[in-house]
PDB file of C-alpha atoms in Angstrom:
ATOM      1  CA  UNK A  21       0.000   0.000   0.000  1.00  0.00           C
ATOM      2  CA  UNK A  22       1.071   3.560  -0.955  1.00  0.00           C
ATOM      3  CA  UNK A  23       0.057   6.865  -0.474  1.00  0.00           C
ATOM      4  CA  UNK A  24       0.102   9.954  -2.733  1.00  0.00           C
ATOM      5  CA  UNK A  25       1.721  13.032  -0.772  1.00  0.00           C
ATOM      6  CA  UNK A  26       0.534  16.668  -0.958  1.00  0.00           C
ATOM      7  CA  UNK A  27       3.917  18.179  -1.265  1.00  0.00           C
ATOM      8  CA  UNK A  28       4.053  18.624  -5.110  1.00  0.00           C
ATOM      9  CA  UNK A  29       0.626  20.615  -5.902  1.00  0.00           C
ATOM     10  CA  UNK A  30       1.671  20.197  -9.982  1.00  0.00           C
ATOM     11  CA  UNK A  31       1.141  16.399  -9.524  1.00  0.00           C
ATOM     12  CA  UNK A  32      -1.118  15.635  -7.065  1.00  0.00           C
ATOM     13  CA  UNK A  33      -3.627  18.364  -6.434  1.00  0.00           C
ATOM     14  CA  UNK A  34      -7.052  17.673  -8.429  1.00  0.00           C
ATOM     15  CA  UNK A  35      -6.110  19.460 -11.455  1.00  0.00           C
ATOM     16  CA  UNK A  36      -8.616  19.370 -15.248  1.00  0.00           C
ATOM     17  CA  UNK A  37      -5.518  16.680 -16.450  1.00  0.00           C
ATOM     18  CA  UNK A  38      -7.081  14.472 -13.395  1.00  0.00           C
ATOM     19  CA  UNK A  39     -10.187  14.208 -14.060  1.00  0.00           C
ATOM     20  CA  UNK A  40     -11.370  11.756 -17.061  1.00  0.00           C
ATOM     21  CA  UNK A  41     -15.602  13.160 -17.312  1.00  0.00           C
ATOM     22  CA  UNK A  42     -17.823  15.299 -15.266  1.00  0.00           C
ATOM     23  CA  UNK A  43     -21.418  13.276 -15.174  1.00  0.00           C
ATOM     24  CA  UNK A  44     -24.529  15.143 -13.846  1.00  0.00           C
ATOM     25  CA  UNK A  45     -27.078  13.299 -11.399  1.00  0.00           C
ATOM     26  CA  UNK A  46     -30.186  12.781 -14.106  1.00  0.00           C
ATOM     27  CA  UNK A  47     -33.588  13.603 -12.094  1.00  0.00           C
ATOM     28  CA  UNK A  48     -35.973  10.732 -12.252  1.00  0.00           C
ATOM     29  CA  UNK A  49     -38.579   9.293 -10.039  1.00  0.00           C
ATOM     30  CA  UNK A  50     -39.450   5.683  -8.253  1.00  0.00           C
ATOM     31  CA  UNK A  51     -42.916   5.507  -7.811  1.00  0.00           C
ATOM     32  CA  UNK A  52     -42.964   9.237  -7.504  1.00  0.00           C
ATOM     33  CA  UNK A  53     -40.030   9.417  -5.033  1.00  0.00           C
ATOM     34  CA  UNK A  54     -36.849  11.663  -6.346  1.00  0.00           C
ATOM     35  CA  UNK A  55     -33.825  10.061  -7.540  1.00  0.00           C
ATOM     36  CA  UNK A  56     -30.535  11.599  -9.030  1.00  0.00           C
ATOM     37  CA  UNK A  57     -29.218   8.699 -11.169  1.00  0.00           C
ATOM     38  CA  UNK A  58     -25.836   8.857 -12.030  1.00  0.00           C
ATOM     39  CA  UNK A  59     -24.820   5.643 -13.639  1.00  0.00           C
ATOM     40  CA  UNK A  60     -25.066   3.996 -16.132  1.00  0.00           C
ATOM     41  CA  UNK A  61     -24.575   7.133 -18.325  1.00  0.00           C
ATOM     42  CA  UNK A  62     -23.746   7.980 -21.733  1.00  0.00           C
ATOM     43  CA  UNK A  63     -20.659   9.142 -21.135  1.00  0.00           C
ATOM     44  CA  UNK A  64     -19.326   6.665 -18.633  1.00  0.00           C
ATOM     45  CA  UNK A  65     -21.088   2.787 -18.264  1.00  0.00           C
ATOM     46  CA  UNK A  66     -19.075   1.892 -15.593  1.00  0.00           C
ATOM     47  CA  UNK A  67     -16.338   2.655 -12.475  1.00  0.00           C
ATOM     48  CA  UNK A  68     -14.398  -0.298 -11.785  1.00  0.00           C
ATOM     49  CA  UNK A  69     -16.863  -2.718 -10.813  1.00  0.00           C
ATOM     50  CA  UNK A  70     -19.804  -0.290 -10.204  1.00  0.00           C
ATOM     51  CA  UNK A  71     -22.723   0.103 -12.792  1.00  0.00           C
ATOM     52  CA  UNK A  72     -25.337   1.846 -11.303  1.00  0.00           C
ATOM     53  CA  UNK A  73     -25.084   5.324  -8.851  1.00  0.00           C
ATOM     54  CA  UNK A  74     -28.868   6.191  -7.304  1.00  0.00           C
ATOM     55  CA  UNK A  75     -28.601   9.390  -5.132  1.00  0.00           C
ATOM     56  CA  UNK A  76     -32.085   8.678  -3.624  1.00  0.00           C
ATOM     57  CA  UNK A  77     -33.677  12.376  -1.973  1.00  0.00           C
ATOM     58  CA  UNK A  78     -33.222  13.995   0.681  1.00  0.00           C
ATOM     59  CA  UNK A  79     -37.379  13.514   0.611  1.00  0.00           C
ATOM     60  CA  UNK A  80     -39.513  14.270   3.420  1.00  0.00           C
ATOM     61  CA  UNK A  81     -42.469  11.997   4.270  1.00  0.00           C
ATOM     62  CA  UNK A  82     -46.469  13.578   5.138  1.00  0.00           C
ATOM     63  CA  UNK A  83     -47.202  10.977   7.933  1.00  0.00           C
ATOM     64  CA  UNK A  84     -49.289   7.989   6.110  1.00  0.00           C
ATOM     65  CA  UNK A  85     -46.385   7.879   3.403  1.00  0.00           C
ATOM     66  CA  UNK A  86     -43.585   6.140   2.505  1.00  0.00           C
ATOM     67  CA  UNK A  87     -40.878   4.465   0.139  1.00  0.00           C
ATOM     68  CA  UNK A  88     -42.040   2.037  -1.509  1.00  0.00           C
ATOM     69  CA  UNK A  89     -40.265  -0.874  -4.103  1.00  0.00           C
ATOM     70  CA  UNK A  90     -42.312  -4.015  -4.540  1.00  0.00           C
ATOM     71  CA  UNK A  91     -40.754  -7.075  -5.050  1.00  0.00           C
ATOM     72  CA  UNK A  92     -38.341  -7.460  -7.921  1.00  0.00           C
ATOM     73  CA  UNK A  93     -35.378  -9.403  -9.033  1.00  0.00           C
ATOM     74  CA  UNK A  94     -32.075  -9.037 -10.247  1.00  0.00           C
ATOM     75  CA  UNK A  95     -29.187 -11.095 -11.291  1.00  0.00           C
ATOM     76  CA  UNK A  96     -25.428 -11.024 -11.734  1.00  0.00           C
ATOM     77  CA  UNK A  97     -24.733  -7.999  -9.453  1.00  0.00           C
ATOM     78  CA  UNK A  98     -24.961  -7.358  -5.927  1.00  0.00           C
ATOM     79  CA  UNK A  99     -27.020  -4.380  -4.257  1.00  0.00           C
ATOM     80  CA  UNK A 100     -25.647  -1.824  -2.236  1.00  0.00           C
ATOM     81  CA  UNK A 101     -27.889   0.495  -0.164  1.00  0.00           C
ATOM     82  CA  UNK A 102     -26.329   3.478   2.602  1.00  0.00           C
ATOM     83  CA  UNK A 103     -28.325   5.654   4.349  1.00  0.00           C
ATOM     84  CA  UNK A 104     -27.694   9.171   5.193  1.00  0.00           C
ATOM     85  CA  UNK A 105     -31.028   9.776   6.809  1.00  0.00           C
ATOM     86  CA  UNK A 106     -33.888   7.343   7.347  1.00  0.00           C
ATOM     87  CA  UNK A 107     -34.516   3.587   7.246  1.00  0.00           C
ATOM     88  CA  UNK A 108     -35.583   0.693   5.093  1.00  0.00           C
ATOM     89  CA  UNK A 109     -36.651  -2.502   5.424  1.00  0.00           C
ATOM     90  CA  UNK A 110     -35.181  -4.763   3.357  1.00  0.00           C
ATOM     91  CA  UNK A 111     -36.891  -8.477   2.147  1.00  0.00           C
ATOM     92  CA  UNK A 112     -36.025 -10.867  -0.162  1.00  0.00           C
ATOM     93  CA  UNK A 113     -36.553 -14.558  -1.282  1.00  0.00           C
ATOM     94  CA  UNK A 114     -33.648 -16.101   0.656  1.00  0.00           C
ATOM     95  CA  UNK A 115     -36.393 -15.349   3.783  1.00  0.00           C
ATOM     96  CA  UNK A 116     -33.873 -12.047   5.168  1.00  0.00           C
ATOM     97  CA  UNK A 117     -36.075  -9.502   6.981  1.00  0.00           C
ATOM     98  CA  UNK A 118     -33.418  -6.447   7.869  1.00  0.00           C
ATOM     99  CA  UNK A 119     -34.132  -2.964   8.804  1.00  0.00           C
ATOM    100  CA  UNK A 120     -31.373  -0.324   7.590  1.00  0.00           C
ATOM    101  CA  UNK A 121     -30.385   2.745   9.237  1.00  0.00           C
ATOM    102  CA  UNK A 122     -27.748   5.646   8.805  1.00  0.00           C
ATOM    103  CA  UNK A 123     -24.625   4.171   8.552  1.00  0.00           C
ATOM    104  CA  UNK A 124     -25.044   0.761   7.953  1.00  0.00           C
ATOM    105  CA  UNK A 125     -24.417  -1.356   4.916  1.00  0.00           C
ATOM    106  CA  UNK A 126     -27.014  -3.452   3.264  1.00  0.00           C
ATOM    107  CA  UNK A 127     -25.186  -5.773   0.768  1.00  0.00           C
ATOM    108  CA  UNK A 128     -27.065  -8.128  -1.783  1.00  0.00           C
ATOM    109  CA  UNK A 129     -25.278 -10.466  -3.397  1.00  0.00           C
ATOM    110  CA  UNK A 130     -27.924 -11.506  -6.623  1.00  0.00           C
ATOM    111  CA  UNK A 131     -25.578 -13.991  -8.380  1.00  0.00           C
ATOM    112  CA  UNK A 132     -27.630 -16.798 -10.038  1.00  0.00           C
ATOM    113  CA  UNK A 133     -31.238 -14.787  -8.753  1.00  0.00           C
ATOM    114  CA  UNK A 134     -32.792 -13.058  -6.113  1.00  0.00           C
ATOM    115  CA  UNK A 135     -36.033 -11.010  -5.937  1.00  0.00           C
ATOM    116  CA  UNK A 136     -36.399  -8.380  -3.190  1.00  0.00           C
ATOM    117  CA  UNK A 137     -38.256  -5.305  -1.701  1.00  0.00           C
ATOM    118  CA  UNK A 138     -37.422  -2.146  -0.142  1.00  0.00           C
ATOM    119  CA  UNK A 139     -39.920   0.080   1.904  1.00  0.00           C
ATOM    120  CA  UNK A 140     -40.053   2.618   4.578  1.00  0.00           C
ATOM    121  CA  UNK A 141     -41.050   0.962   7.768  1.00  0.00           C
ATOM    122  CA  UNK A 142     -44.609   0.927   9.034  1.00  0.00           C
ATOM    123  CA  UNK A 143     -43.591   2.370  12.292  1.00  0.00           C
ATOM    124  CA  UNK A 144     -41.842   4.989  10.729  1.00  0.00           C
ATOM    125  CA  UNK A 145     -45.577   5.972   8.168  1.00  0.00           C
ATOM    126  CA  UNK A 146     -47.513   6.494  11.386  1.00  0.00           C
ATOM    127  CA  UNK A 147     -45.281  10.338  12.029  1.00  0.00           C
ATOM    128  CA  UNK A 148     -43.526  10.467   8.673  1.00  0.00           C
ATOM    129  CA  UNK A 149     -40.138   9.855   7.873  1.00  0.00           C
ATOM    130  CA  UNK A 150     -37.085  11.546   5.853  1.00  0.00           C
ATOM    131  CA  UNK A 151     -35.036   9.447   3.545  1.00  0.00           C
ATOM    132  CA  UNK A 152     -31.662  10.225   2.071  1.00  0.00           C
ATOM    133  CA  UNK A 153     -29.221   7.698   0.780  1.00  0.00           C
ATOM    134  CA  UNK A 154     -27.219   6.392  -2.041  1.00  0.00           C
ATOM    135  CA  UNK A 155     -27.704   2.510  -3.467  1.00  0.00           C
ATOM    136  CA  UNK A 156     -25.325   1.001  -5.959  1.00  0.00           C
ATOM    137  CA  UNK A 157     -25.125  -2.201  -8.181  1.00  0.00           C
ATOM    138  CA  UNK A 158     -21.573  -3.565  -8.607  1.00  0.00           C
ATOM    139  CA  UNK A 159     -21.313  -5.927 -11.547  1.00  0.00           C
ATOM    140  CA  UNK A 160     -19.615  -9.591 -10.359  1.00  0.00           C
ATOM    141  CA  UNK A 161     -16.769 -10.682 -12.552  1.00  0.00           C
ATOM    142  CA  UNK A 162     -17.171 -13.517 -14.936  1.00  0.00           C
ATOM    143  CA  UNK A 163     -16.682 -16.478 -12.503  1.00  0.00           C
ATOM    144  CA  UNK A 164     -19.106 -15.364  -9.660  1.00  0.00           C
ATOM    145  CA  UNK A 165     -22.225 -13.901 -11.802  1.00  0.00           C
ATOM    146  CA  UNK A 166     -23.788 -17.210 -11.182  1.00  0.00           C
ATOM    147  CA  UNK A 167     -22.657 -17.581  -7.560  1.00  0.00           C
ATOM    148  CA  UNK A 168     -25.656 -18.949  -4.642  1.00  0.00           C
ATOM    149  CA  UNK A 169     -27.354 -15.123  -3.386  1.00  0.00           C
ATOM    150  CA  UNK A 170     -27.118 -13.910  -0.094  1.00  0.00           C
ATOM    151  CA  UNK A 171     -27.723 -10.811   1.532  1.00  0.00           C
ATOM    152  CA  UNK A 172     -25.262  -9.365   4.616  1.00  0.00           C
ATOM    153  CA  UNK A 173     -26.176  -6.768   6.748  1.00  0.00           C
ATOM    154  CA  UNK A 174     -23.274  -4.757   8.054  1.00  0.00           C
ATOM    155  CA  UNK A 175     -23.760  -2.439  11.129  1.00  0.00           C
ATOM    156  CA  UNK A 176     -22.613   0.952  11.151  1.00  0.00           C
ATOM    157  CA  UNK A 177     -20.372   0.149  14.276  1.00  0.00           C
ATOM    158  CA  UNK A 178     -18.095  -2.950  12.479  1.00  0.00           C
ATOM    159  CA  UNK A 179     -17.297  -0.321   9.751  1.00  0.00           C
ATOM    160  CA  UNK A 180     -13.747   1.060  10.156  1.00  0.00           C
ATOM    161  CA  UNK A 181     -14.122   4.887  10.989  1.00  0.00           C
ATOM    162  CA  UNK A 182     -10.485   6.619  11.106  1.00  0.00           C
ATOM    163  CA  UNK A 183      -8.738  10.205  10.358  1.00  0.00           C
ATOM    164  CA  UNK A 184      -6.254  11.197   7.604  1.00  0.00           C
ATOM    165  CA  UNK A 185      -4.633  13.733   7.593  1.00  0.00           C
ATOM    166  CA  UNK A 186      -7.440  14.832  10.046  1.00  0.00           C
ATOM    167  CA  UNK A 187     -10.288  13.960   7.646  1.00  0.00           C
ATOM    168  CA  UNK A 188     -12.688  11.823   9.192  1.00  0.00           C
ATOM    169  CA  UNK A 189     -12.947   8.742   6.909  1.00  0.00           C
ATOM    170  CA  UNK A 190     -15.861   5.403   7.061  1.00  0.00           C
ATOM    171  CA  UNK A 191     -14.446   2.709   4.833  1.00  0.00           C
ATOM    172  CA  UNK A 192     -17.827   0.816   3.743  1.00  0.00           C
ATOM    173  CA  UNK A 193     -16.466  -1.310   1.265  1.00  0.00           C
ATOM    174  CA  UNK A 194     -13.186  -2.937  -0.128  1.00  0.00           C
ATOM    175  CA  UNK A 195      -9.646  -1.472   0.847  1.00  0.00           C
ATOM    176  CA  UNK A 196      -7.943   1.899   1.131  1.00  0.00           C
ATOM    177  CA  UNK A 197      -5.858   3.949   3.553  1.00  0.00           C
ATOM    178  CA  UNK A 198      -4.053   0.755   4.503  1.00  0.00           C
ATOM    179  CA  UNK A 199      -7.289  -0.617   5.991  1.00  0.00           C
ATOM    180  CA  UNK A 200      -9.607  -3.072   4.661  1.00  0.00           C
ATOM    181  CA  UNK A 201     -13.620  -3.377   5.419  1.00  0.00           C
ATOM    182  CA  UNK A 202     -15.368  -6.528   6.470  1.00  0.00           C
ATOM    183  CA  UNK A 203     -17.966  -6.087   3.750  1.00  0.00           C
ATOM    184  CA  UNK A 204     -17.466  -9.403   1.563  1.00  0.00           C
ATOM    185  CA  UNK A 205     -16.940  -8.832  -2.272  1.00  0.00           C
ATOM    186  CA  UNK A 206     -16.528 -10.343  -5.048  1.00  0.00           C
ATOM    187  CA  UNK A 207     -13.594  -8.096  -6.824  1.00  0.00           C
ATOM    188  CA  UNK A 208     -11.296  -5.416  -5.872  1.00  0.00           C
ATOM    189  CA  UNK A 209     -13.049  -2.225  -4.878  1.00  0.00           C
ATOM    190  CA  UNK A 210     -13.290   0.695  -2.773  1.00  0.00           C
ATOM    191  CA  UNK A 211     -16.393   2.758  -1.381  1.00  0.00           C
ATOM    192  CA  UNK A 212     -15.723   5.180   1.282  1.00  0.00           C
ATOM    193  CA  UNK A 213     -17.415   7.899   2.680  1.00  0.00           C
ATOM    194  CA  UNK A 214     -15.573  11.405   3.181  1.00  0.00           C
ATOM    195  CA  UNK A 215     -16.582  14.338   4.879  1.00  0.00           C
ATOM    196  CA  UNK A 216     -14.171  17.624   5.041  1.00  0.00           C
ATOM    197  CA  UNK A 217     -14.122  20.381   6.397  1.00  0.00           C
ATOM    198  CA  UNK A 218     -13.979  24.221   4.481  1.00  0.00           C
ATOM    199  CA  UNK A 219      -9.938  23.830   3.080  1.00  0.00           C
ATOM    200  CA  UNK A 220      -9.730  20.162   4.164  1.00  0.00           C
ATOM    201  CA  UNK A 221      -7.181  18.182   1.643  1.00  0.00           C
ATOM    202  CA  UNK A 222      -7.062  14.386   1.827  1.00  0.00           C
ATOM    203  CA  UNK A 223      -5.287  11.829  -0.229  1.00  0.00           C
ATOM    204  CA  UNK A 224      -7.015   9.486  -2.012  1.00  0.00           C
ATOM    205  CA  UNK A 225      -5.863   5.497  -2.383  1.00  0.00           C
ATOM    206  CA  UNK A 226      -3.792   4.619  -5.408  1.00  0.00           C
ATOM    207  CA  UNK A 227      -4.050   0.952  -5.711  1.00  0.00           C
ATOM    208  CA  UNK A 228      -7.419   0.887  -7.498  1.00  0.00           C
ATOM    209  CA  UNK A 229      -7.427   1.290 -11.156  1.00  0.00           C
ATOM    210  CA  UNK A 230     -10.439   3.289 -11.467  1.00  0.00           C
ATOM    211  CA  UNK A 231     -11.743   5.963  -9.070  1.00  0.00           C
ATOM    212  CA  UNK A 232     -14.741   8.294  -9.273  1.00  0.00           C
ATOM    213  CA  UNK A 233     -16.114  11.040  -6.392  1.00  0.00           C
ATOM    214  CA  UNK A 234     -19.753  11.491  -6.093  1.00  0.00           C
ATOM    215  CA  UNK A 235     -20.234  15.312  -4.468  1.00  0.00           C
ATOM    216  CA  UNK A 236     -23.418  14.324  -2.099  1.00  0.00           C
ATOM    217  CA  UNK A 237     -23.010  18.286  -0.437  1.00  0.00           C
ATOM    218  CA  UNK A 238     -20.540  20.613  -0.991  1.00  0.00           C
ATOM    219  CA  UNK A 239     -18.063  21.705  -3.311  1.00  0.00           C
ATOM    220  CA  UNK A 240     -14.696  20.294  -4.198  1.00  0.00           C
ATOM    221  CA  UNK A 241     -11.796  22.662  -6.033  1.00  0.00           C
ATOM    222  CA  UNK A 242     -10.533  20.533  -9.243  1.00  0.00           C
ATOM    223  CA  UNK A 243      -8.736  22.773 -11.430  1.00  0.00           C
ATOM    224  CA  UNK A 244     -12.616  24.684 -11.083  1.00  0.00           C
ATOM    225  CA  UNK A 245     -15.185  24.245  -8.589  1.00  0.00           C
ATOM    226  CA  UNK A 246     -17.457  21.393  -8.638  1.00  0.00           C
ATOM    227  CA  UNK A 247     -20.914  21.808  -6.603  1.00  0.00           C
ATOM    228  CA  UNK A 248     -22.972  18.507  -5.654  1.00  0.00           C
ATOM    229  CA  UNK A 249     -24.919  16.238  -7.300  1.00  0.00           C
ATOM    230  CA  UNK A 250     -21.723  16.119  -9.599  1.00  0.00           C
ATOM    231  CA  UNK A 251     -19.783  12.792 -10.444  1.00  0.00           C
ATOM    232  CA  UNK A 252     -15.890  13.590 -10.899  1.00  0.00           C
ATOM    233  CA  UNK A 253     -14.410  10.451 -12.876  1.00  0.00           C
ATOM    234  CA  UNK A 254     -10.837  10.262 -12.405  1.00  0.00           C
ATOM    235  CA  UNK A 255      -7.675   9.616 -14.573  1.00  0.00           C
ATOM    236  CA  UNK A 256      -5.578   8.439 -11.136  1.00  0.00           C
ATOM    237  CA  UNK A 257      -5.373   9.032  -7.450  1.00  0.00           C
ATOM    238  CA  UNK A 258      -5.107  12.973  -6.376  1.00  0.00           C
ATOM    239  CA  UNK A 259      -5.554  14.786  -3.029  1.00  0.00           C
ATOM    240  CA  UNK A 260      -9.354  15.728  -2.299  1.00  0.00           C
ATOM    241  CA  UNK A 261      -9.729  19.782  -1.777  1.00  0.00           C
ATOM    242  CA  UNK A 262     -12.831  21.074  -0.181  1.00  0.00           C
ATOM    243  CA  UNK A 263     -13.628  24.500  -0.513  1.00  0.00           C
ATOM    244  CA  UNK A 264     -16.437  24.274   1.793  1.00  0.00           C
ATOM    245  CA  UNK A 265     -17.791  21.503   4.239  1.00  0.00           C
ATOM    246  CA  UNK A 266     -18.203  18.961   1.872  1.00  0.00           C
ATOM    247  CA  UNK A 267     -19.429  14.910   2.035  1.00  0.00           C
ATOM    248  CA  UNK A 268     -17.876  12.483  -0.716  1.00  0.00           C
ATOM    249  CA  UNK A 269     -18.875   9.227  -1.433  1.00  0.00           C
ATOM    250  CA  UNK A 270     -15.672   7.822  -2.979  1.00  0.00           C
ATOM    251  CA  UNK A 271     -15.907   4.786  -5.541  1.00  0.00           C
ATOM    252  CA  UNK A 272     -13.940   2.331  -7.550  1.00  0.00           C
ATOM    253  CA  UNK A 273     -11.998  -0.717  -8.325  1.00  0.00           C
ATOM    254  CA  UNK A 274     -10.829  -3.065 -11.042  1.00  0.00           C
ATOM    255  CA  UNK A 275     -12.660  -3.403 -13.991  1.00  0.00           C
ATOM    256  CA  UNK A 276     -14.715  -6.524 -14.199  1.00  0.00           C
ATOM    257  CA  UNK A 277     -15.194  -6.168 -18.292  1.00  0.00           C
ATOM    258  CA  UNK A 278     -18.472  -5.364 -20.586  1.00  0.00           C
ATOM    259  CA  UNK A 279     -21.513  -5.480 -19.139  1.00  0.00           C
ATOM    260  CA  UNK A 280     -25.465  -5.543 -20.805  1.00  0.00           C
ATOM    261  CA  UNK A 281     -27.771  -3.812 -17.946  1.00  0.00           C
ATOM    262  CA  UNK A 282     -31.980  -3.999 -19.249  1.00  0.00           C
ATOM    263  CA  UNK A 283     -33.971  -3.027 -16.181  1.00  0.00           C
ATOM    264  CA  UNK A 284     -32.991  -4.825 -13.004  1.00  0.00           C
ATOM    265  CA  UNK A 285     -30.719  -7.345 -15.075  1.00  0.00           C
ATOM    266  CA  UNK A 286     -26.812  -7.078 -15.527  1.00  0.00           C
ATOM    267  CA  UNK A 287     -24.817  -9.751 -17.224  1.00  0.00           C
ATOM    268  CA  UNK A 288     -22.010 -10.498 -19.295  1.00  0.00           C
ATOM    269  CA  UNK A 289     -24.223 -12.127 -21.362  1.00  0.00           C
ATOM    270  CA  UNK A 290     -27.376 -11.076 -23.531  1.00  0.00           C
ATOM    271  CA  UNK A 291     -28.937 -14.459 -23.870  1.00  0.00           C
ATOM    272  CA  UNK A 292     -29.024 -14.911 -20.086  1.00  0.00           C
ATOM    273  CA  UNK A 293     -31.116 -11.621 -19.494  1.00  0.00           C
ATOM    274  CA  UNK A 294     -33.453 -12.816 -21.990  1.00  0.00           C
ATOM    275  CA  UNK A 295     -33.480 -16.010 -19.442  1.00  0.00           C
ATOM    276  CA  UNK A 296     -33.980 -13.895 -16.775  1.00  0.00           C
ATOM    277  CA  UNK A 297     -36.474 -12.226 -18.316  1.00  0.00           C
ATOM    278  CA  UNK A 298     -38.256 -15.447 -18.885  1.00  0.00           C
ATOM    279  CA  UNK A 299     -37.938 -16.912 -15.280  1.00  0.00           C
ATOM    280  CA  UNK A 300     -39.824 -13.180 -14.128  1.00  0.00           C
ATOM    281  CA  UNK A 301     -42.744 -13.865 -15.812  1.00  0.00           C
ATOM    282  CA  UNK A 302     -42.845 -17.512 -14.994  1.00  0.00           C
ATOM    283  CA  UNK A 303     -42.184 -16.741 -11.230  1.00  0.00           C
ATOM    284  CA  UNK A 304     -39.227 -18.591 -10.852  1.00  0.00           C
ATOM    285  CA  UNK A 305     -38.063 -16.473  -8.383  1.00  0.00           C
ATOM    286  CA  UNK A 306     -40.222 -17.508  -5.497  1.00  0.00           C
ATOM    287  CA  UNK A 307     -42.478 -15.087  -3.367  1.00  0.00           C
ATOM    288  CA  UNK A 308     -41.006 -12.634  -0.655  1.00  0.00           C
ATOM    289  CA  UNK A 309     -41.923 -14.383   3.100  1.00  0.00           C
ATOM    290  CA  UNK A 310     -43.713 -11.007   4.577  1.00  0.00           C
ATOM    291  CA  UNK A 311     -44.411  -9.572   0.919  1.00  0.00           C
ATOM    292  CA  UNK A 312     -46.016 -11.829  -0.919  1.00  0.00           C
ATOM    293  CA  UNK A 313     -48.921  -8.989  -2.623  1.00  0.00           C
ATOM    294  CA  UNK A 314     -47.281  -7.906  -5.530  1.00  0.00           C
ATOM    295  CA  UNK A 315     -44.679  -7.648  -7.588  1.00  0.00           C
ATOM    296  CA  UNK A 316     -43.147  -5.036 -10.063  1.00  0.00           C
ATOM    297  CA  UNK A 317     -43.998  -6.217 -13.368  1.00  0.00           C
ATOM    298  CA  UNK A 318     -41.729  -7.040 -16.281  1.00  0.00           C
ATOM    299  CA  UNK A 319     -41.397  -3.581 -18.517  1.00  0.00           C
ATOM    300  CA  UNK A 320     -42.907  -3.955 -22.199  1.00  0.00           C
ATOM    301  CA  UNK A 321     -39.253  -2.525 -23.273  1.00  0.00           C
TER     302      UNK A 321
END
């Protein structure tokens, strides 16, 4: 492991040669909730390993109302949902029944198939809630897309939390910094969380081949100013430079290769999302113990 220093500025401050695309969060609902999808995007399918960004809110809740995702599948990816604000309640057709709040990790590993649900919890309708959050899919490489699902739910408190450089850091996912998280994945990766301070500076991790910086709030200087909602693709590791108090969500890895995405379906393969497309309608899946009422059907296109 190796660090970048911040003692040459001409190398290793964020600079326009650093930074590979500049992709804008694309507004879009889920059944009428607000979402700021990032990837997949014209200009950039993939980071390492991760092919789809969802900045989900910040949305307020009228008590009576809720998020709500009926049952649904996916394949050949795992899920990855982190809270900011709120909760969840996660289901799915292995039987898991998990509730997730600010910063945990819920990670879904879909490999060969897996249908689930997400929805705010009933508790939480009776007042109103807030939600605000991120969720990810990370494409599995060629020899685990058809792995056995399983779903792991990873407290807040078992994720390492450390300073560098006096920049509070949570590591949520894969390596960096010289530390590692427990979160088990399939690939190389890294997903971190990064909050900094008005003139903070931080170096980033150079071990991972691709890197990208998702602005949740904030602004970071990189050769100009980039504001939030923004996602700053990199061409290598550089030192993070907040101009103002500023969260990050950090993301990247190895490459895993080409990868078709149609709906909730990614796969190295066309012919097997036609399969899965086939085993939704037929209901291969199985039902959802606990929500077994519906399910999201199958798009015409």
């Amino acid at each position: 492991m190796t660090f970048l220093a911040s003692l040459d500025p001409a190398v290793h401050d964020c600079a326009h040669a650093a930074v590979d695309v500049v992709l804008e969060a694309r507004a879009t609902t889920l059944d009428g909730f607000s979402i700021g999808r990032v990837l997949p995007s014209a200009r950039r399918r993939m980071v390492g390993p991760f092919i789809f960004f969802d900045h989900m809110g910040p949305a307020a809740f009228a008590p009576g109302e809720g998020f709500d995702v009926p049952p649904h599948p996916h394949i050949n990816l795992a899920t990855v949902t982190y809270l900011f604000e709120g909760e969840i309640f996660h289901r799915d057709t292995l039987g898991s029944a998990q509730s997730i709040q600010p910063g945990a990790i819920n990670w879904m590993n879909a490999g060969r198939g897996i249908a689930h649900s997400e929805r705010t919890p009933i508790e939480r309708r009776v007042t109103g809630d807030a939600l605000h959050g991120v969720q990810l899919w990370v494409a599995l490489p060629d020899d685990e897309e058809e792995s056995a699902p399983s779903f792991d739910h990873y407290p807040a408190e078992s994720l390492p939390e450390f300073n560098v450089d006096g920049v509070p850091l949570r590591l949520l996912a894969g390596s960096g910094w010289g530390r590692t998280s427990p979160v088990k994945t399939k690939s190389p990766l890294i997903y971190a969380d990064v909050q900094l301070r008005d003139g903070d500076r931080v170096p980033l991790p150079d071990e991972h081949a691709e890197l990208a910086l998702y602005i949740v709030e904030g602004e970071l200087a990189c050769g100009e100013t980039f504001g939030a909602r923004k996602m700053i693709v990199l061409n290598g590791a550089i030192d993070l430079h907040a101009t103002t108090p500023t969260r990050v969500m950090l993301l990247g890895g190895a490459p895993v290769g080409k990868r078709h995405i149609w709906w909730n379906f990614v796969s190295s393969s066309r012919e097997r999302i036609e399969q899965a497309k086939r085993e939704w309608l037929e209901m291969r899946y199985g039902l959802i113990p606990g929500d077994e009422r519906e399910l999201v059907p199958l798009p015409a296109r």
